[in-house]
Amino acid sequence: MPSPPPVRFRLNGQPTEVAVEPARVLLDLLRDDLRLTGTKRGCDLGTCGCCTVLVDGRPSLSCLTLARLVDGREVTTIEGVSPPQGLSPLQRAFVEVGATQCGFCTPGFVVTATAFLRDHPHPSREEIVRAISGNLCRCTGYLKIIEAIERAAAGGA
Amino acid sequence: MHLDPFELHRPTSVDEVVGLARDLAGRFDYLAGGTDLLPNYKMHLNLRPHLIALEGVRELRGRSLERIGAMERLADVEAESALLAAYPPLGDAVREIATPLVRASGTVGGNLLVETRCFFFNQSQFWRQSLGFCLKADGDRCHVVPQKQKCYATFSGDLAPALMAVDAEVEVAGADGRRRLPLEALYDPEGDGIRRLRLRPGELLTAVHLPAATRGDPGAYLKLRVRPSYDFPELGVAASGALDGGRVRRLTIAVGGAEMRPVRHDSLTAALVGERLSDDRIRALADAVERATRPVHNTFLLPDYRRRMVSVFVRRAVERLREGTAG
Amino acid sequence: MATGPATDYRLIGGRIPYVEGPLKVTGRAEYTDDLSRPNQLVGRLLRSPWPHARLRSIDVRAARELPGVYAVLTGEKYPTPFGVLPITHDETAIAVGKARYIGDIIAAVAAQDERTAERALALIRVDIEPLPDYADPRDGVGKVAEPIHARGLNGSNIQKEVVQHFGDVDAAFARAAHTVRVKGTFAGVTHAFTEPMATIAEATPDGRLTVWSATQVPHYLHRALSEVLGIPMHRIRVIKPEVGGGFGGKSDPLPHEIVCAALAIETGRPVKILFDREDVFYTNHGRHPTQNDIRIAVDADGRILAYDIDATIDGGAWSSFGTVTTYYNGVLSMGPYRVPNFRYHGRRVYTTKPPNGAMRAHGGTNLRYSVEVGLDRLAEATGIDPFDLRDRNALPPNSTTVNQFRITSTSFRACLAAARARSGWDEKFRRLPYGKGIGLGCGFYISGSNSPIHFTPVMPQSTVHLKVDMDGGIAVHSMQADIGQGSNTLLAVIVAEVLGVDLARVHVQRVDSDVSPVDLGSYSSRVTFMMGNAAREAAQQLLGQLLRAAAALTGRPVDDLAVGRERYWSRTDPSVGVSFEEALRKAMEESGALVASGAYRSPKLGGSFKGARAGTAPAYSFAAYVAEVDVDVETGVYGVSRVWAAFDCGRALNRLAVEGQIEGSIHMGLGQVMGETMSYRGTRLMNPSLLDYKIPMPQQMPKVEILLVGDDDPEGPFGAKEAGEGPLIATLPAVGNALYDAIGVRFTDLPITPDKVLKGIDQRTKEGRPWKGA
C-alpha cells in the first residue's frame, strides 16, 4: 500500500502536515499519532463528549470526525484553548468551584464551554444547561460545572 | 475502536457525486455529518468499501425560508430563528435532536435518511455475533418478530415528521437527473426497516423545499424519550395546520419514532377539514392515530406505552396548534 | 500538641480547590491511556459469545502464526484463582475449562496494532459444549443441572447464604400494632465512569514487572498480580495514574490487569490493554440486581419493634465482594434507627451474567429503599408524620445496635430537623396538588470497613509517609487512590493544616508501590477516616521535629510553641518565633531530610458470632433527604425539582469536596430511580453503551440544597466521617416517597420509568383509591 497523502491543517495555531489513512478518526490522530492526550477517549461512539475539539471554531466530536476531512481546517484541542501560562478564566472558574472531580470529562466540557461562551457571553442558566447537554459527567451531577460556566461568564462581563 | 479500511472520495459538485455513485454502483455510502454512519461503521454494520464525503459540495448548502440544503448542519439550522418561527414543528424538532455536539456535525439530509434503529441491530460485531446476527446485518432472521421475514427497525429521525407535517418536498439528484417529491414519498410504505426509501440506486438527497403555503402556520413537534438530551425519539409527533374562523382549513399529523418509517395520517385528518377543532374531535383524531400506529419492542420503552403515548402526543400537538392560532 | 482550638482551623472546613484541578482543566493530568511505553504492543481479549459453555479446546495456532502477533494466551498458563476477597477466589485471569457469561475472557492476544490483534482473535477456534444458562438467581437456589461454580452451596448456584437472628422477631411481630411488608425489585446498575479501564504492563530484564493501571485498589492489584503470576510482590511495581472515576467499578483486581501483565511477560515488551466501552459494561461489578422482601413491625406509637428481611441477590458470574454484599443487604438496614429485633435471610446466587460487585453505597442502597418506603407506609398507617416517626426511632449517640455495631457520633436527628425546616415540609406534605409531591428518605452508611480484607500480615489499614528536604517542599506518599473524590487534596490539606504551612508546599506523590506505603484503597468509604488519621499522625510527628528545632532556636519549651501560618511562635511572648524554614533548617542539621510516618489501625469492633464483623465501622454517616417531584400524570414522565440533602459526615474537611460528593451522589441515585438499568434479555446485556444506558442529563438535575449538620466524630480526623457513598442512599427513597405523595402510587420496582408510573396510576384508579392517602 502506498502511504496515504498528507492532510494539511492548522492545529492549535500551527500549520501541520501529517499522513493519515482515510479510515482514521481525528481523535486517534490527535492522541495516538500526535500525542495530544488532553483530548479523551470515553466511548468512541459520539456519546460522551470527552473527545470534543474545535474544528473551525465549532465543537466537534473528534471520535466521529474523519481525520482526512480536517484538511484545510483549523483544529483546536484542549491544549490549544489553554494559555501558555496559567489558566483561562473559564479554566480558573472550573478549578475554583470544584467542577472537576475525576477530570476525565473535563477537557471536553472546557472545550465545549469555551466555544459556547465565545458565542454567548451572557448566557442564562438554561442556555448553559442546554449547551453542555452533549457532554457526560458521572462525578459532579453537573451542578458545579454549570456554576463554573456562570462564574466565567460573569467575570468576563 | 477502529474503522475498517475504505476509500474516501471528496467530490465538490453534485454532478461529480452522481458520476461517482454510478461508477461505484452499490459499493458506497454517502458520508454527511458522520454522526450516524461512523458509529455504525465502528460497530461493523453493513460496511461498504467506499465513502463519498459530501461536505465539500457547495450546492448542498444554503438556508432560506424556501430551501435548506441537505448538507446544512443541524446546529446552523437551529440558529435560524426566522426559519424556525416560520415552521414551528421544524423548530421544535431541530432543537431536540440528539445533543448539541451531534447537531454541530449532523446534517438535515442525514437526519432525514438516518438509519433505522433496533437494539438487536445497533450493537457491536461481537454482540451481534453472539446472537447469530439479524436480518438487517449479516443474518437471516429478525429477533423482534421472529415469525416474520421482515425487519422492524424503527425510523428514528426527528426532522422527517416535522417537515412532512408542513408539506415539505425534497429534491434528489441521480443518473436520471433531478426530481422533486413530497417528503413522505421518500419513505416506502411497502418497505421495511431495511428497504425503506424510494430512492433510485445512487440517488442523492440534495435539498428540502419548504412551501410558502404553510409558512407561518402554527404547529408543534413533540418528542418522547427517556432523557431530555441524547436519546433518539421513542415517539415523535408533528402537527401543523391552519384554521379559518375557527374551522380547519388544513391539518396534518405525522408520526415518527414508532414504526419503520415516518407516517403522515392524511386519511385521518381529512375529515376534519371545515370542522371546528373541538376537544372531542381532537380526542377522536388522537385515538384514531393511536390505533393506526403499531410500535414493536425494539427500543428502550415498552411498545404498549409508546403506543398509548401516541394519542396523548397527538392531542397535545393539536392543542398547541389551536392555541397558536388563537394567539 | 499545640494545634489551636478545635474550631480555629486555617484550611480544614474551608472550600479548597482540588490540588490537581489545574492539570485536569488543561488536559495535562495523565490517565493510563495517556501513557505509552517505547516498543509497546496492543493487547486484546477474546470474549465468550456464550453465556455458559465448557471449553473443549481452543486452537490458537493460526492466530500465533499471523505476522505481527507476539503472544496468544489461554487460561491454562496462569490458572491460579484470585478475587478481591481471599475467602472467595473463584476468578481466573482467563477462563479455565468453562466460560461463564457473555463477555467472559477466553483468550488474549498481544500484537503490533489493534487491527492485527483483532484479526488474530478472529482466527482463534474455540470448540465448546453449551451448558445451561442461569439468568434468574431464583432458579439457582436449589440443586441445578450444571452449577456455575463447584463452590456453589450443595450443588446450587448459591455463592453465599446468611442467616441471622437477634432478639425475637416473631414475638415482636405478634405484639405489633402495625406491620408492613415491602417487596422490592431492583434492576442492576453500573458505575459508568467516563474513563474506560486501561492497563499497561512492562516486564524488564532486571526481573521486575511494572504495571500502570486505572484502579481504585493498587494494593489489592499488587497482591493479585503476585499470586497469579507467581512473582514476589517486591519484584512487582504498581503505579496508579489519574483515574477517571471508579465508584467501585475499579475496586477489584480485574482479570484484564493480570492478562496484560502476563502478555508483557510472554512478549518481553510493554503491552497496553485499553477497553472499549462495551468491555467496561461486561466487566461491570455494578450494583446487584436484588429482590428483597422486608417486614417491619411497630408499636402504636410508631416505635420500631422488629425487621424481618429476606434478600435474593443476583451475583453474576464471580464472587467479587459478594460475601460482603450478602451481609450488607441485611445488616445495613438498621441504622439510622434503633431496631431491637432483627432477622435476616439473604443469599447471593451466581448467574451466567457479568459479575456484580461493589458500587457506590454498596449493599446499603436497595434495602434502604424498601425500608424507607415501609416506614413511609407505617407513618401513614399510624397517622404519624414521617419525620416524627423517624425521629422517635433515631439511634442515640454512643449506643450499640442489636447486632453489636458500635455507634459513636450521630447527628441524625439534626439531619431530620434541618431537612424538615429548610424544605418547608410541614406546609407541603400531603398538601401539594395532584402530580406534585414531596418525600422523605433517610440514609446510613459505614465510614470505612473496620475489617481489612486481608488479615495476614496484620498491618495498619492506612499508612502515610512524609518527607521534607531543604527545598522546604513536603512530599506525601501513600497508596490511597484518588479517583476524583479529592483524597490527594485532603492529604495535602491535613498536612498543611497540622504543620501550619502553605498548601503549595505539599506535594502529594503519584501512587507507586515502590515508594508509597500501603493504604488499602478507595472502597467502603474508608479514605477520609483512615487515611486522614494516618496523615494527621504523620504530620504531627513531623511537627514534633520542627517544634523541637524551633524550641532550640527560640529557647522556649515546645509546649509553649504555637503553630501559625508558616511560623512557630511563643504563646507567652508572641513576638518570639521562627519561620517554618528556619525551624526546618535547624532540624535538618542532624538528620538531613526529615521523614515521618503515620498509620491508622481500626479498633476492635463487633460481636463474636459468625459474620459479626460485616458492617462494623469506626463511624457511620447519616442522612435525611427531602425530594420534590413533578409528575405529568398523562405520560408518567416526571422530574425531581428540588432536593434538600441533610448529611452528617461529622466535620466537613473540604466543603467543596463534600458538596461535590453529595451532588454527584444525588445524580447517581436519581439515575437508579429514573432510568438506569443493566437491561438483560435472559443472560444477554441489551444496552452496553452510554447511549442506551441512561445516565441523567443536566436538565434532570434538581436544585440541591446541602445541609451539613454533623457534630465532630470522636475518632475521625478533625472530627470527620465519610461523605463519598452515604450521600447516594437517601436519594432513592426520597424520590419514591415523593411520587407517592404526588400521585398516590407506591413504587417498589426500580427504575421507575414513565410506563410504570402510568400503570401505577391506572391501577390506583381501578381500585378506586384517592390519590392522597387516607
Tab-separated table of C-alpha atoms in Angstrom, chain B residues 1-6 44 99 117 119-120 122-132 143-144 224-232 234 283 297-302 304-305 308-309 312-313 315-316, chain C residues 44 47-50 102-103 114-115 118 276-278 282 632-637 674-677 679 681 684-688 690-697 699-700 751 753-756 758-759 762:
chain	number	residue	atom	x	y	z
B	1	MET	CA	-12.339	1.063	18.249
B	2	HIS	CA	-11.201	1.285	14.695
B	3	LEU	CA	-12.704	1.637	11.286
B	4	ASP	CA	-12.007	-0.956	8.638
B	5	PRO	CA	-10.232	0.495	5.617
B	6	PHE	CA	-12.303	2.217	2.966
B	44	HIS	CA	-19.066	-3.061	11.621
B	99	THR	CA	-27.110	16.543	21.577
B	117	ARG	CA	-32.644	1.545	14.703
B	119	PHE	CA	-31.491	-2.844	19.827
B	120	PHE	CA	-30.651	-6.030	18.004
B	122	ASN	CA	-27.213	-1.106	16.924
B	123	GLN	CA	-24.683	-3.359	18.599
B	124	SER	CA	-21.078	-4.321	18.094
B	125	GLN	CA	-19.929	-7.117	15.827
B	126	PHE	CA	-19.207	-9.204	18.929
B	127	TRP	CA	-22.652	-8.649	20.384
B	128	ARG	CA	-24.443	-9.461	17.162
B	129	GLN	CA	-22.278	-12.471	16.508
B	130	SER	CA	-23.114	-13.863	19.938
B	131	LEU	CA	-26.765	-13.776	18.935
B	132	GLY	CA	-26.315	-15.053	15.383
B	143	HIS	CA	-35.184	-11.177	16.751
B	144	VAL	CA	-38.040	-8.755	17.334
B	224	LEU	CA	-40.921	11.199	23.702
B	225	ARG	CA	-37.635	9.968	25.110
B	226	VAL	CA	-36.149	8.921	28.398
B	227	ARG	CA	-33.721	11.810	28.760
B	228	PRO	CA	-34.065	15.393	27.587
B	229	SER	CA	-30.884	15.018	25.581
B	230	TYR	CA	-29.090	12.263	23.690
B	231	ASP	CA	-31.936	9.900	23.147
B	232	PHE	CA	-33.443	9.086	19.811
B	234	GLU	CA	-39.238	6.723	21.195
B	283	ARG	CA	-59.555	13.368	21.082
B	297	HIS	CA	-40.385	-3.893	21.244
B	298	ASN	CA	-37.035	-2.779	19.932
B	299	THR	CA	-36.338	0.436	21.816
B	300	PHE	CA	-35.930	1.323	25.494
B	301	LEU	CA	-39.566	1.997	26.376
B	302	LEU	CA	-42.179	-0.687	26.034
B	304	ASP	CA	-47.640	-0.613	24.700
B	305	TYR	CA	-46.561	2.524	26.449
B	308	ARG	CA	-50.530	4.800	24.340
B	309	MET	CA	-48.490	7.994	24.183
B	312	VAL	CA	-51.574	11.938	24.239
B	313	PHE	CA	-48.959	13.470	21.995
B	315	ARG	CA	-53.827	15.658	21.294
B	316	ARG	CA	-51.217	17.917	22.847
C	44	ARG	CA	-6.860	-7.552	23.028
C	47	ARG	CA	-14.660	-12.742	24.905
C	48	SER	CA	-17.128	-15.550	25.173
C	49	PRO	CA	-20.221	-15.203	22.988
C	50	TRP	CA	-21.804	-17.979	25.085
C	102	ILE	CA	-21.319	-13.429	27.532
C	103	GLY	CA	-18.177	-11.354	27.736
C	114	GLU	CA	-5.251	-3.102	17.092
C	115	ARG	CA	-6.230	-4.406	13.664
C	118	GLU	CA	-8.412	-8.303	16.179
C	276	ASP	CA	-13.880	-0.285	24.575
C	277	ARG	CA	-16.974	0.977	26.335
C	278	GLU	CA	-18.638	-2.371	25.713
C	282	TYR	CA	-19.181	-6.629	30.512
C	632	ASP	CA	-47.004	14.570	34.176
C	633	VAL	CA	-49.898	12.282	35.003
C	634	GLU	CA	-50.814	11.716	31.378
C	635	THR	CA	-47.409	10.498	30.271
C	636	GLY	CA	-45.889	9.290	33.513
C	637	VAL	CA	-42.849	11.430	32.821
C	674	MET	CA	-35.322	7.237	36.931
C	675	GLY	CA	-33.943	5.029	34.222
C	676	GLU	CA	-30.531	3.457	34.615
C	677	THR	CA	-30.704	-0.278	34.205
C	679	SER	CA	-31.109	-4.368	30.789
C	681	ARG	CA	-32.913	-10.421	27.974
C	684	ARG	CA	-27.745	-11.057	27.266
C	685	LEU	CA	-26.955	-7.453	28.170
C	686	MET	CA	-29.025	-5.352	25.791
C	687	ASN	CA	-27.548	-1.910	26.416
C	688	PRO	CA	-23.755	-1.981	26.720
C	690	LEU	CA	-23.540	5.125	27.052
C	691	LEU	CA	-26.326	5.887	24.601
C	692	ASP	CA	-28.535	3.085	25.834
C	693	TYR	CA	-27.513	3.184	29.495
C	694	LYS	CA	-29.425	6.239	30.646
C	695	ILE	CA	-27.243	8.426	32.848
C	696	PRO	CA	-29.281	11.522	33.748
C	697	MET	CA	-28.625	14.756	31.899
C	699	GLN	CA	-31.665	19.104	32.655
C	700	GLN	CA	-32.722	16.342	35.052
C	751	PRO	CA	-36.053	2.011	37.911
C	753	THR	CA	-39.837	4.544	34.278
C	754	PRO	CA	-42.778	6.541	32.890
C	755	ASP	CA	-44.617	3.417	31.762
C	756	LYS	CA	-44.572	2.105	35.328
C	758	LEU	CA	-48.818	5.270	34.249
C	759	LYS	CA	-49.529	1.652	35.122
C	762	ASP	CA	-54.197	3.061	36.215
